[in-house]
mmCIF file of C-alpha atoms and ligand atoms in Angstrom:
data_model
loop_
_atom_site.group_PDB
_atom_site.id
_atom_site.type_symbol
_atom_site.label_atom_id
_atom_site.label_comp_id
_atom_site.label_asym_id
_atom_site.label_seq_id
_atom_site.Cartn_x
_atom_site.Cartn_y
_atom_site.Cartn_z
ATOM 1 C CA UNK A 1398 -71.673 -76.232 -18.515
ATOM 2 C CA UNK A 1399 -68.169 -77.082 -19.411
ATOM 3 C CA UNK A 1400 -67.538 -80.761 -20.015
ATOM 4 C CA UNK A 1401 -63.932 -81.428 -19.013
ATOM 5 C CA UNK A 1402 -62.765 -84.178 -17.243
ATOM 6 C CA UNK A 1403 -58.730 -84.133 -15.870
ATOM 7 C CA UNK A 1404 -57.394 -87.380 -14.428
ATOM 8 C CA UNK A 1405 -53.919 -87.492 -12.438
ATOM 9 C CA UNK A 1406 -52.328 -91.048 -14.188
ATOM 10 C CA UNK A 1407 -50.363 -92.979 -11.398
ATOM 11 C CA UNK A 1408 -46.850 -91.617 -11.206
ATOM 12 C CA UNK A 1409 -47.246 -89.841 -15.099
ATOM 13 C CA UNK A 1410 -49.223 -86.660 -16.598
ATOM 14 C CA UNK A 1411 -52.416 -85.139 -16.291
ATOM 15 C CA UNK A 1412 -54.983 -86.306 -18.990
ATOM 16 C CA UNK A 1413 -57.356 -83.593 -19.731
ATOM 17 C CA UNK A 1414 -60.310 -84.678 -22.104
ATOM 18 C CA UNK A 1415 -63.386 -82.304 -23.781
ATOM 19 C CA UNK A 1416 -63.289 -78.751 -23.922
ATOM 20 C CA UNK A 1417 -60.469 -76.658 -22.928
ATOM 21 C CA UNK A 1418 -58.308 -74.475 -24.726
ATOM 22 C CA UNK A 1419 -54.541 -73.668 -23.698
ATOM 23 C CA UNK A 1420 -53.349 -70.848 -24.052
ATOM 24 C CA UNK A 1421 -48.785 -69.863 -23.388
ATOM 25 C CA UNK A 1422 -47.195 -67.166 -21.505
ATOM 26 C CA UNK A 1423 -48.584 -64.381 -24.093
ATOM 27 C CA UNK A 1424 -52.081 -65.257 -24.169
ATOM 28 C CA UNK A 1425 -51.432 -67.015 -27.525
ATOM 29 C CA UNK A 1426 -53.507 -70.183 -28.128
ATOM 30 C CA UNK A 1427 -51.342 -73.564 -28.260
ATOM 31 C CA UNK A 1428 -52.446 -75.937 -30.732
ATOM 32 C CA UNK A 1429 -53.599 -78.944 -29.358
ATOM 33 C CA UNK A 1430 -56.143 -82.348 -29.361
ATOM 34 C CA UNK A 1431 -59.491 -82.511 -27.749
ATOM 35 C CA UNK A 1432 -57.557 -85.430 -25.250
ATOM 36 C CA UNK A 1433 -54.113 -84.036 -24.225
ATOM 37 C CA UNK A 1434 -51.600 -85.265 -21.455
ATOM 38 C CA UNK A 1435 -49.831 -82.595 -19.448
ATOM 39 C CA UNK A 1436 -46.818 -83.087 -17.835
ATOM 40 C CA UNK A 1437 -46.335 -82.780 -13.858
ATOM 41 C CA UNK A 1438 -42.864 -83.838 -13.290
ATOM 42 C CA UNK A 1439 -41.001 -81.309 -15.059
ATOM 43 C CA UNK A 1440 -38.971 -83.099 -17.605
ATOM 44 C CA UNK A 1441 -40.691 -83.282 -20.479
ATOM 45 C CA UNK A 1442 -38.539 -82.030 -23.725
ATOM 46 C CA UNK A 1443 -42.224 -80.749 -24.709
ATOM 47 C CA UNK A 1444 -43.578 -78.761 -22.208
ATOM 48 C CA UNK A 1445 -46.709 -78.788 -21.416
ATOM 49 C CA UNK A 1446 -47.034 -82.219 -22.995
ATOM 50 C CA UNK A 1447 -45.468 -85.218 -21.483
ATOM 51 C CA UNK A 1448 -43.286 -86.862 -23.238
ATOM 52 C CA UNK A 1449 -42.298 -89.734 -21.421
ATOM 53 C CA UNK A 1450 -39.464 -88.697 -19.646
ATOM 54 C CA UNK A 1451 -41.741 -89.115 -16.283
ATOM 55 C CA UNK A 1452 -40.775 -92.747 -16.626
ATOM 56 C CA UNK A 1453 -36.834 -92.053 -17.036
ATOM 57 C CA UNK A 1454 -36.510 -90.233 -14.284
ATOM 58 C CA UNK A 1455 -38.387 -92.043 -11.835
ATOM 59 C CA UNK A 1456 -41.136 -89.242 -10.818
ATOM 60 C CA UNK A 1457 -43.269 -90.353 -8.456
ATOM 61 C CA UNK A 1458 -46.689 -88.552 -6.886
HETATM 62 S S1 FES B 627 -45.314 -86.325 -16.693
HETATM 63 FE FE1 FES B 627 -44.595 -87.315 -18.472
HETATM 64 S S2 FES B 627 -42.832 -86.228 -19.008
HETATM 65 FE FE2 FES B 627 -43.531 -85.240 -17.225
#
């Protein structure tokens, strides 16, 4: 059984901790941590990570 736990953070990313894998577009395999943060608002410079910019622009869930 997979052992992956995703939390939604107030008003910021998606924090995804175990095991995952993420793969792009193409299939290819995106280098990444075994704790990550994904971004949900849209603005992040470093998509799919968050980068902050959640708190810039005011993004609220
Ligand atoms: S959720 Fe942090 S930059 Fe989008």
């Amino acid at each position: 059984m997979a052992n992956t736990k995703i939390n939604m953070l107030g008003n910021g990313p998606l924090k995804v901790e175990g095991d995952f894998s993420i793969t792009d577009p193409n299939g290819n395999a995106v280098d990444c941590k075994q704790t990550v943060f994904l971004c949900r608002c849209g603005e992040s410079k470093n998509k799919p990570f968050c980068d902050g910019a959640h708190k810039a622009s005011g993004f609220c869930d």
